[in-house]
PDB file of C-alpha atoms and ligand atoms in Angstrom:
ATOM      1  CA  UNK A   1     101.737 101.456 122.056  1.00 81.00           C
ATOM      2  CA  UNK A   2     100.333 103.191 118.649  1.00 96.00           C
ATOM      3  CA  UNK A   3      96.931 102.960 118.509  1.00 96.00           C
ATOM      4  CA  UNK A   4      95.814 102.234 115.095  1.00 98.00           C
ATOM      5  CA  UNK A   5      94.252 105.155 112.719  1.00 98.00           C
ATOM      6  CA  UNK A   6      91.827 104.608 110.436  1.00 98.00           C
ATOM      7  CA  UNK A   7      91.553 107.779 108.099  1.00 98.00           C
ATOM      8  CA  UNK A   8      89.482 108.561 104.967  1.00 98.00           C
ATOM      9  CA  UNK A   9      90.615 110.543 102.689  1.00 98.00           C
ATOM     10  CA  UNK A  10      87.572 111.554 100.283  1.00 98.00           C
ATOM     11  CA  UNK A  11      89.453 113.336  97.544  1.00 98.00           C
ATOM     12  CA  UNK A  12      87.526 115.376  94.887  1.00 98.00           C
ATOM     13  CA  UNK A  13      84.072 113.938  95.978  1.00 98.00           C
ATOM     14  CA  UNK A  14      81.411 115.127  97.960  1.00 97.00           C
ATOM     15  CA  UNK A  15      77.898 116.841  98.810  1.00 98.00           C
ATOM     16  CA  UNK A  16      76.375 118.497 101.518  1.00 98.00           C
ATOM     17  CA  UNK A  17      73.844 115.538 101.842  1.00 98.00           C
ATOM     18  CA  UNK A  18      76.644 113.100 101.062  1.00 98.00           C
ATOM     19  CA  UNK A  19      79.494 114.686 104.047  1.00 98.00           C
ATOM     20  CA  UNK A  20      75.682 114.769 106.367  1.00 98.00           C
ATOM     21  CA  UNK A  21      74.825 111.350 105.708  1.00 98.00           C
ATOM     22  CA  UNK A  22      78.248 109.684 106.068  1.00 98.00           C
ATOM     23  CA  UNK A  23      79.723 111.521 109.067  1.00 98.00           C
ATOM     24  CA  UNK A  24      75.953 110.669 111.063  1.00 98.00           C
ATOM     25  CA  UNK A  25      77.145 107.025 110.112  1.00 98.00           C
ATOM     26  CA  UNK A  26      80.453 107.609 111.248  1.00 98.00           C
ATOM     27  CA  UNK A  27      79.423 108.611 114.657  1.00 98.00           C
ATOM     28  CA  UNK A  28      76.617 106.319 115.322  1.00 98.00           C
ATOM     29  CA  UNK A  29      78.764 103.418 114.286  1.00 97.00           C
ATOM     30  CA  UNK A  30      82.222 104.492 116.080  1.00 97.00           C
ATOM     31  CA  UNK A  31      82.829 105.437 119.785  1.00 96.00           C
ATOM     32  CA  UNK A  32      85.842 107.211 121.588  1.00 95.00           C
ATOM     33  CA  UNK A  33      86.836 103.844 123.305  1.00 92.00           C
ATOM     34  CA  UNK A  34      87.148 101.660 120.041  1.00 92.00           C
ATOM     35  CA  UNK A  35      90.049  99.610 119.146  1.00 91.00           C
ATOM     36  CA  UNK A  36      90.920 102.390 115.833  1.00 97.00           C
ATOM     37  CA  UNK A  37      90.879 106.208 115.895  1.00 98.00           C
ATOM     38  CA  UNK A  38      89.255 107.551 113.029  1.00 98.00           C
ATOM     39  CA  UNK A  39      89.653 110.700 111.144  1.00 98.00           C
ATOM     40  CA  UNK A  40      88.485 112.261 107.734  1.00 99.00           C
ATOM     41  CA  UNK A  41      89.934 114.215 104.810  1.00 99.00           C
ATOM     42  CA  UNK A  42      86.703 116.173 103.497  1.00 98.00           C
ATOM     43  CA  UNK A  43      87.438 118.537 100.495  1.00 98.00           C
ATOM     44  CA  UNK A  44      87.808 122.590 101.491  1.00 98.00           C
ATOM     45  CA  UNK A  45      84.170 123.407 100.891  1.00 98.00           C
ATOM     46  CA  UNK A  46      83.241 120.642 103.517  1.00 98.00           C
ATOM     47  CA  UNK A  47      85.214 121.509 106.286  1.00 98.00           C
ATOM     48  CA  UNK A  48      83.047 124.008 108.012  1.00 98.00           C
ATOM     49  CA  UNK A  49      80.279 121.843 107.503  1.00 98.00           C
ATOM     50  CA  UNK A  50      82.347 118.420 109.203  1.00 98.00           C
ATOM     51  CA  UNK A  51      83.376 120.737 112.114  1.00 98.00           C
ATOM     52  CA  UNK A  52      79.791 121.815 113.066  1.00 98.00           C
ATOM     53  CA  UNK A  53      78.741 118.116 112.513  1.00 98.00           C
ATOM     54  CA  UNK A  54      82.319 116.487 114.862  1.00 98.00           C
ATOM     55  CA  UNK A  55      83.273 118.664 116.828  1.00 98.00           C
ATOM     56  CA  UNK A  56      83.614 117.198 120.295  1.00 97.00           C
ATOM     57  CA  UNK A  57      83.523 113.849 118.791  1.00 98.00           C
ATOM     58  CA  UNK A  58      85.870 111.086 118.974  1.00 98.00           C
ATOM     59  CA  UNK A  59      86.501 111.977 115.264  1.00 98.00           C
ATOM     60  CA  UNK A  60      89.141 114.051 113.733  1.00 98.00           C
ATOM     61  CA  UNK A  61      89.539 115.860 110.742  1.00 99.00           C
ATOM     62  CA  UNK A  62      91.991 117.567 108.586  1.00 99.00           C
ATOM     63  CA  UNK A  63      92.817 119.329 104.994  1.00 98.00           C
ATOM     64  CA  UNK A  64      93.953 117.433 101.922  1.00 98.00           C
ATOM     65  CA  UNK A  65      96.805 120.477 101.538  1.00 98.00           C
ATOM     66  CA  UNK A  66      97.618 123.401 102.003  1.00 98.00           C
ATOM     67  CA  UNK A  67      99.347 126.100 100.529  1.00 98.00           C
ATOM     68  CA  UNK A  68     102.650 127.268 102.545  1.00 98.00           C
ATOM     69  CA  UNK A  69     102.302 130.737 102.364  1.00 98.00           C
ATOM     70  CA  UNK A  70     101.049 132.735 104.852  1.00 95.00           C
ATOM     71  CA  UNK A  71      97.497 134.604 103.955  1.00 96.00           C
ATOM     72  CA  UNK A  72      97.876 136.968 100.636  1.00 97.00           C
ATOM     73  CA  UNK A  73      97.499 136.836  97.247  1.00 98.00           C
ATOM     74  CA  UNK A  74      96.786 133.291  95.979  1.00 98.00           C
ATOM     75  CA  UNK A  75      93.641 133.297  94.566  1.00 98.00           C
ATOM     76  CA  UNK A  76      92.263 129.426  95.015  1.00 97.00           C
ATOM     77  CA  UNK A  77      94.711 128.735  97.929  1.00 98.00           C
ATOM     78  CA  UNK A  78      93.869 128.040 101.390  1.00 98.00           C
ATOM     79  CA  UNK A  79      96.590 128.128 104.066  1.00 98.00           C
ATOM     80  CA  UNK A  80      97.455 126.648 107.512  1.00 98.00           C
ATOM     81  CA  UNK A  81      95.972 129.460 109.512  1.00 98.00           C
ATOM     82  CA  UNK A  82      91.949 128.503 108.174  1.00 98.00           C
ATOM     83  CA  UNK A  83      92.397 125.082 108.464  1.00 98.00           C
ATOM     84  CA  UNK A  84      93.685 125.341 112.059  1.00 98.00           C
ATOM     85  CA  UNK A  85      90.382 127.855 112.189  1.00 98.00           C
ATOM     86  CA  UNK A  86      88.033 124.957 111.014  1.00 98.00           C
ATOM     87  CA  UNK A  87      89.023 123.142 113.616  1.00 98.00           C
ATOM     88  CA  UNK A  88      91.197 120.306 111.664  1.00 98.00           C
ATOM     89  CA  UNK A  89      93.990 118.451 113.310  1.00 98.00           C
ATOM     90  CA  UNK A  90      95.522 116.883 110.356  1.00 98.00           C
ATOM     91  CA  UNK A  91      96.418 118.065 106.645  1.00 98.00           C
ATOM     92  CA  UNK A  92      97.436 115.633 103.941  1.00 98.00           C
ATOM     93  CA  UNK A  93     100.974 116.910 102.754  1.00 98.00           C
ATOM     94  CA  UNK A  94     101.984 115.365  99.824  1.00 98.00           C
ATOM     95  CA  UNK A  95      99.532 113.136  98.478  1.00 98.00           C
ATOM     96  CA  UNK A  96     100.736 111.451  95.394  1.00 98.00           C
ATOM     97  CA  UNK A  97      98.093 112.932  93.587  1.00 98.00           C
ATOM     98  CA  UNK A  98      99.120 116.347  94.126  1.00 98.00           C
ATOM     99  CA  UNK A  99     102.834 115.087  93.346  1.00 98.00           C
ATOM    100  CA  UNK A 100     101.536 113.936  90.126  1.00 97.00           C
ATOM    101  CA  UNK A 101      98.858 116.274  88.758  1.00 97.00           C
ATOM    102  CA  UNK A 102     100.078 119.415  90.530  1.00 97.00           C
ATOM    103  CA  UNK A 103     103.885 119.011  90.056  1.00 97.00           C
ATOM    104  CA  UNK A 104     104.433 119.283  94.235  1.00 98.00           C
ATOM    105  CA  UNK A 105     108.389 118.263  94.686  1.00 98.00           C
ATOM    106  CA  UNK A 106     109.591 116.970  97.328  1.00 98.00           C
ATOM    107  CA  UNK A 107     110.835 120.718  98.637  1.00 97.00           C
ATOM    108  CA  UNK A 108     107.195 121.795  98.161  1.00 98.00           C
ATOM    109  CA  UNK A 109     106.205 118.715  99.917  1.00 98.00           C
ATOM    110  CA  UNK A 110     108.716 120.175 102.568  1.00 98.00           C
ATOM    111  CA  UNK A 111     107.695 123.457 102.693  1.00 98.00           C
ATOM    112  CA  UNK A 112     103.706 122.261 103.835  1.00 98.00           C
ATOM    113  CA  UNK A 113     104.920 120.156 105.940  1.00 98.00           C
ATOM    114  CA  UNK A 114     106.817 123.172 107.813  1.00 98.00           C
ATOM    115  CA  UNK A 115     103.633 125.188 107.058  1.00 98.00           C
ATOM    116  CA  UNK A 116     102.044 122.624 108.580  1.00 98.00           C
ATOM    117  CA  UNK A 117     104.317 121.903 111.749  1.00 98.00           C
ATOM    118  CA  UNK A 118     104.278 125.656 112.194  1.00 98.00           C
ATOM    119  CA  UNK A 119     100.675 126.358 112.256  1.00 98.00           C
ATOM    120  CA  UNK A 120     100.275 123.341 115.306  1.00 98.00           C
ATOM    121  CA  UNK A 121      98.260 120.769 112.857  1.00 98.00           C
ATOM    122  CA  UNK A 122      99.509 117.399 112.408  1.00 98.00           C
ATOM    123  CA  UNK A 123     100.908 116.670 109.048  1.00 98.00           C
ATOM    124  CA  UNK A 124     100.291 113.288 107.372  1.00 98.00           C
ATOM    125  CA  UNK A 125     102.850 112.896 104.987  1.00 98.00           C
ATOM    126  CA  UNK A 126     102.170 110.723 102.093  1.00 98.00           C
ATOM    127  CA  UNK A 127     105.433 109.378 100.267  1.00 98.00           C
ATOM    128  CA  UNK A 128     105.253 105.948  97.712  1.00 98.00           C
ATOM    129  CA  UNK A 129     106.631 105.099  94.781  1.00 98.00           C
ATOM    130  CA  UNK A 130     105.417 104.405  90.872  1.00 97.00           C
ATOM    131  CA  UNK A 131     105.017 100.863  89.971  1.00 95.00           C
ATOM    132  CA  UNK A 132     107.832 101.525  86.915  1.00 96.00           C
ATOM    133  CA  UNK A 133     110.035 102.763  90.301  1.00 97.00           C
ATOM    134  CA  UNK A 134     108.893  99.107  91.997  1.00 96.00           C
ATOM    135  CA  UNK A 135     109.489  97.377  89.000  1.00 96.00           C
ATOM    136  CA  UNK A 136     112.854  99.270  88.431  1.00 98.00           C
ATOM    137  CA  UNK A 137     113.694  98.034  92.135  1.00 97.00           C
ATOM    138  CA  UNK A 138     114.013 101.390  93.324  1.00 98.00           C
ATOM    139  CA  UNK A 139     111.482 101.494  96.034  1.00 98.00           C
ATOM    140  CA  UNK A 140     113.547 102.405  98.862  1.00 98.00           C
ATOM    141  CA  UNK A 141     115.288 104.994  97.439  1.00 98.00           C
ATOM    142  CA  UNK A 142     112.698 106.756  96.045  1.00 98.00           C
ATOM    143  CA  UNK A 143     110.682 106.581  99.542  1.00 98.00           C
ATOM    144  CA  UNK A 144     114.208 107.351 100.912  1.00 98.00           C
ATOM    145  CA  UNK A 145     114.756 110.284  99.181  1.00 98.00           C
ATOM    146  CA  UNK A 146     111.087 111.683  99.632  1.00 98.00           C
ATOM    147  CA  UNK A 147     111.649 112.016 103.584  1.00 98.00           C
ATOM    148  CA  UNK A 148     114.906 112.953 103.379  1.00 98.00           C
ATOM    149  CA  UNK A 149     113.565 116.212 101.412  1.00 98.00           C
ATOM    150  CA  UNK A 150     111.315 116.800 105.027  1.00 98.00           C
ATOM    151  CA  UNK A 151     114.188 115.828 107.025  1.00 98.00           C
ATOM    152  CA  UNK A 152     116.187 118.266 105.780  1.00 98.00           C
ATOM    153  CA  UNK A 153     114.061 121.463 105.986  1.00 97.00           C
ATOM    154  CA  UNK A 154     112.126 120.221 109.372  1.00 98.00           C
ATOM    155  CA  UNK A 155     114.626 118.224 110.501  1.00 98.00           C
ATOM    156  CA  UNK A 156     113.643 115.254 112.764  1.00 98.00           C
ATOM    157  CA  UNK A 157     112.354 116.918 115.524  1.00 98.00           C
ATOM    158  CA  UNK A 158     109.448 117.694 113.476  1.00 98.00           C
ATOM    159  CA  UNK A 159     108.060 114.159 113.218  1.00 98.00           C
ATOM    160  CA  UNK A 160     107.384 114.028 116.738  1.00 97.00           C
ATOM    161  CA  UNK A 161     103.518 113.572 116.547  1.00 94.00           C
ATOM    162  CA  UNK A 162     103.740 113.220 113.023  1.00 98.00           C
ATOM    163  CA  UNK A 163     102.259 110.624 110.755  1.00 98.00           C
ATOM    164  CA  UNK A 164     103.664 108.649 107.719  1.00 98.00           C
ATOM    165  CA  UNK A 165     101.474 107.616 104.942  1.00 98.00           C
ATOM    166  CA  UNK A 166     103.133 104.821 102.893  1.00 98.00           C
ATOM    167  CA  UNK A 167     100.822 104.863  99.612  1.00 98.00           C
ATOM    168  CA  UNK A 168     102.932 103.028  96.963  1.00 98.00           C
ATOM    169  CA  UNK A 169     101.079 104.789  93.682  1.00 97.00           C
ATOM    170  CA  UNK A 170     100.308 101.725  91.700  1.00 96.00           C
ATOM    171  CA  UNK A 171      97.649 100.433  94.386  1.00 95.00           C
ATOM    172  CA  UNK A 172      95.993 103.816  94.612  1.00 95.00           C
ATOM    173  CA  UNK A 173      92.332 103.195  93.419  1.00 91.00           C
ATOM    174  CA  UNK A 174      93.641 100.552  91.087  1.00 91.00           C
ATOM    175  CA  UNK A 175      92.585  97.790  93.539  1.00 87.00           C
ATOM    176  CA  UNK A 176      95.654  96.151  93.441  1.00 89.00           C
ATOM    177  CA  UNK A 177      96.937  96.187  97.106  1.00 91.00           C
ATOM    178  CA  UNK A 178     100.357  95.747  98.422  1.00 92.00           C
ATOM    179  CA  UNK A 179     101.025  92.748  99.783  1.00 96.00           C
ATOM    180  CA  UNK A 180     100.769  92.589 103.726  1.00 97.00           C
ATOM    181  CA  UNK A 181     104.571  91.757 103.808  1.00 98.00           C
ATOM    182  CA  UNK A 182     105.135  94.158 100.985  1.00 97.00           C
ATOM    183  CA  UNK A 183     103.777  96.472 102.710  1.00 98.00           C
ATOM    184  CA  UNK A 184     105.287  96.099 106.008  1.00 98.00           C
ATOM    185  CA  UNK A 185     108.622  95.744 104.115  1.00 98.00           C
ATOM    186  CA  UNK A 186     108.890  99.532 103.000  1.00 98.00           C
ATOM    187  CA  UNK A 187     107.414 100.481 106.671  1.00 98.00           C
ATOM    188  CA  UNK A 188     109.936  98.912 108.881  1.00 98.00           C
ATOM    189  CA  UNK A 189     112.575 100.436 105.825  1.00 98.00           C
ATOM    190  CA  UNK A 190     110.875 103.797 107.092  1.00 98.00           C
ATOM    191  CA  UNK A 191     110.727 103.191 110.488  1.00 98.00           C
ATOM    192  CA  UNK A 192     114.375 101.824 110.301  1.00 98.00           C
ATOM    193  CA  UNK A 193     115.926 105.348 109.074  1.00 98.00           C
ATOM    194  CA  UNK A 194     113.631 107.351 111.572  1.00 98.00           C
ATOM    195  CA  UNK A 195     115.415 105.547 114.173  1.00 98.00           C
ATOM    196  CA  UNK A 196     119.106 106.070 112.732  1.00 98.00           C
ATOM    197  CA  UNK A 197     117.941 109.780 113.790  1.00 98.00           C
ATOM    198  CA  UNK A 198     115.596 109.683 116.855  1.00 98.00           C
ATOM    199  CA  UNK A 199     114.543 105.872 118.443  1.00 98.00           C
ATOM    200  CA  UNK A 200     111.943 107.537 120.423  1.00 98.00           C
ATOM    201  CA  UNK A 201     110.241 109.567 117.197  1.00 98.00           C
ATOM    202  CA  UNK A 202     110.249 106.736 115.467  1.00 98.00           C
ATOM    203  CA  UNK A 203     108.758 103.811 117.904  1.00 98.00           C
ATOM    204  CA  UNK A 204     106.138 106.132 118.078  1.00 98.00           C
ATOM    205  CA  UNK A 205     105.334 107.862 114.906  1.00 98.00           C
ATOM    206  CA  UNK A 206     102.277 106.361 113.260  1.00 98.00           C
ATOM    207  CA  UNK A 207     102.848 104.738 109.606  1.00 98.00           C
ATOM    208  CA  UNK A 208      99.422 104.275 107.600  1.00 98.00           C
ATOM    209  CA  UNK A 209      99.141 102.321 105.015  1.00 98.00           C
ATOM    210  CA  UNK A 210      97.432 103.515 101.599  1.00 98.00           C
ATOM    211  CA  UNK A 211      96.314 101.896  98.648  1.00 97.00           C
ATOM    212  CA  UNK A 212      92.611  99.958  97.975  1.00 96.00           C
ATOM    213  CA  UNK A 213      92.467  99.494 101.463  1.00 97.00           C
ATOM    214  CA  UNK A 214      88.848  97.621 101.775  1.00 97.00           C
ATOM    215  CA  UNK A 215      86.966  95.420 104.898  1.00 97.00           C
ATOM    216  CA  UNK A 216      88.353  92.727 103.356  1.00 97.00           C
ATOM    217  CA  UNK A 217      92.280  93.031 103.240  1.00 97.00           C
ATOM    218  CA  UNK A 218      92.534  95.732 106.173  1.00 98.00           C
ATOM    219  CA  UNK A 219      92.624  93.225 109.555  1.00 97.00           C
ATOM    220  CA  UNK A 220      95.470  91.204 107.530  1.00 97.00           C
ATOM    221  CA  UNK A 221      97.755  94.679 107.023  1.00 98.00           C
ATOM    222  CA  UNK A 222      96.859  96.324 110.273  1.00 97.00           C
ATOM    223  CA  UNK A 223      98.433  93.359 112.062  1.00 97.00           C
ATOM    224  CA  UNK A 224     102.042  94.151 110.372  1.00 98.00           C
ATOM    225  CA  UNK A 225     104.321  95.166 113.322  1.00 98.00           C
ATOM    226  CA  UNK A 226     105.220  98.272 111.638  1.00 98.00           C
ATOM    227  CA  UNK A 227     101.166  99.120 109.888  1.00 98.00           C
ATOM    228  CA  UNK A 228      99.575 101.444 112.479  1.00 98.00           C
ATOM    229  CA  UNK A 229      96.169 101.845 109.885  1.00 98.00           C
ATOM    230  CA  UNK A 230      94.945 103.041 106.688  1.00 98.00           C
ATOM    231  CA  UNK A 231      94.940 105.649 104.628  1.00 98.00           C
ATOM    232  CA  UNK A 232      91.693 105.210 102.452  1.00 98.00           C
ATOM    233  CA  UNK A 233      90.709 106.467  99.363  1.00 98.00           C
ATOM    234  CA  UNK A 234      87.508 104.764  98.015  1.00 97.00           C
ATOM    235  CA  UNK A 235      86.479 103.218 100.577  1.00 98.00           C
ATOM    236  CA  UNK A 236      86.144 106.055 102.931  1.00 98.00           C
ATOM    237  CA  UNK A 237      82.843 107.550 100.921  1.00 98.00           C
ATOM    238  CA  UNK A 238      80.217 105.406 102.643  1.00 98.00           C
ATOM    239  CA  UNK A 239      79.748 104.437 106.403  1.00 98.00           C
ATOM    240  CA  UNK A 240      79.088 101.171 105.536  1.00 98.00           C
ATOM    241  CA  UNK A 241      83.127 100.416 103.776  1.00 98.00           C
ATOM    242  CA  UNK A 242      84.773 102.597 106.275  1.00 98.00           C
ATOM    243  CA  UNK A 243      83.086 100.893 109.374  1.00 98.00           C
ATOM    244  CA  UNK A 244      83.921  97.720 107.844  1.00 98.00           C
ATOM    245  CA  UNK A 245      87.728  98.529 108.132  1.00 98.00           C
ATOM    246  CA  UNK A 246      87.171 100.242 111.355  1.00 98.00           C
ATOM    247  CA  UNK A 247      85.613  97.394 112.431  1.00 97.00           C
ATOM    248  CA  UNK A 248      88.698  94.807 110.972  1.00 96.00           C
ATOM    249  CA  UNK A 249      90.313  96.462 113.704  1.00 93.00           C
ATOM    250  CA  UNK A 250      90.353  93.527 116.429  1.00 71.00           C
TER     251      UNK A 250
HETATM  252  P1  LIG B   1      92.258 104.130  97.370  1.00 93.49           P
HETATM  253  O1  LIG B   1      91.927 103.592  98.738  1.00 93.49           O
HETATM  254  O2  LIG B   1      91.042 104.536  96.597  1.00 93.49           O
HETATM  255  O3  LIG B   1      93.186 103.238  96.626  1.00 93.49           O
HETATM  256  O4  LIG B   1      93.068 105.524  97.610  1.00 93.49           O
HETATM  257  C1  LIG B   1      94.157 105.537  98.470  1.00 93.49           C
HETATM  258  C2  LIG B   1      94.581 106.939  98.674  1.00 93.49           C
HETATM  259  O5  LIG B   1      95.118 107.568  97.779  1.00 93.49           O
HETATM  260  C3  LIG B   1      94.312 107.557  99.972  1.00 93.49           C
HETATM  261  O6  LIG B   1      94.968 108.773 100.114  1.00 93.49           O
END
């Protein structure tokens, strides 16, 4: 049984008060035995300050990447070793944003996710297509081909306490959601060719869903067979939205 996994991913944004505030809402509004887990995405600078404020909570955390290489010469980079030192669980591998804006390709993409694998954090790996891909009816492949880039340098094996975030780019922060059977459309397609490799790995492997995610439409998507949560952009930077998806959970 996959318990569902509601996780906030705050992007560029954030204060000290802000990351204090939200994360004391977080915990006084959450508890270990609720129907969701929850985590958080905090940006670098925040981390320390989210461990200290978690840790030993029912709440986990994680990086929004990471570079690959092991510690050196990369001014502005931050590897797997410190985030596994702040105490994180999860890092975001993959994000569409950092496809996008920071030219990541899918063997990048590959390489954090080994990075990732290696170092003993979960990776959450984000794949989705444009909405000129959608539109061009080429969905499938272009999710297909984005895990078949991991597949091949990690092989399956390494999605074995994994996690899939299906975030198809044109509802990012647009607040245009997928469709609940959209949705669970592309996550059974994902689940499908998982299980053409390993049936265990994939009944188990968690597939979030990502893309305006609010209170309102998360109960309805959630209850997709193949939906184990959210992936949440916006909605993740006050108590108040998150716990309302939390909360959708039934
Ligand atoms: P929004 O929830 O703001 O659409 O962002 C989704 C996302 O990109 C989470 O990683």
């Amino acid at each position: 049984m996959r318990k569902i996994l509601v996780a906030g991913n705050w992007k560029m944004h954030g204060s000290k008060s802000m990351v204090q505030s939200l994360l004391k809402g977080l915990l006084a509004g959450s508890s270990a035995g609720g129907a969701a887990e929850l985590a958080v995405f905090p940006s670098f600078p925040y981390l320390a300050q989210t461990e200290s404020i978690l840790a030993g909570s029912h709440i986990k955390w994680g990086g929004q990447t990471l570079n690959p290489n092991p510690q050196g010469a990369h001014s502005g980079e931050v590897d797997s070793e410190m985030l596994v030192d702040l105490g994180c669980h999860y890092v975001l591998v993959g994000h569409s944003e950092r496809r996008a804006i920071y030219a990541e390709s899918d063997v990048d993409v590959a390489l954090r996710f080994s990075a990732a694998r290696k170092a003993g954090l979960e990776p959450v790996l984000c794949v989705g297509e444009t909405r000129e891909e959608r539109e061009a009816g080429q969905t499938e492949s272009v999710v297909g081909r984005q895990l078949d880039a991991v597949l091949a340098a990690a092989g399956i094996a390494a999605f074995d306490s994994a996690t899939i975030a299906y975030e198809p780019v044109w509802a990012i922060g647009t607040g245009l959601t997928a469709t609940p059977a959209q949705a669970q459309c592309v996550h059974a397609f994902i689940r499908d060719k998982l299980s053409s490799l390993n049936g265990i790995i994939a009944g188990e492997i968690k597939i979030l869903y990502g893309g305006s995610v609010n209170g309102s439409n998360a109960a309805e998507l959630f209850a997709q067979i193949d939906i184990d949560g959210g992936l949440v952009g916006g909605a993740s930077l006050t108590a108040e939205d998150f716990l309302a998806i939390y909360n959708a959970v039934a």
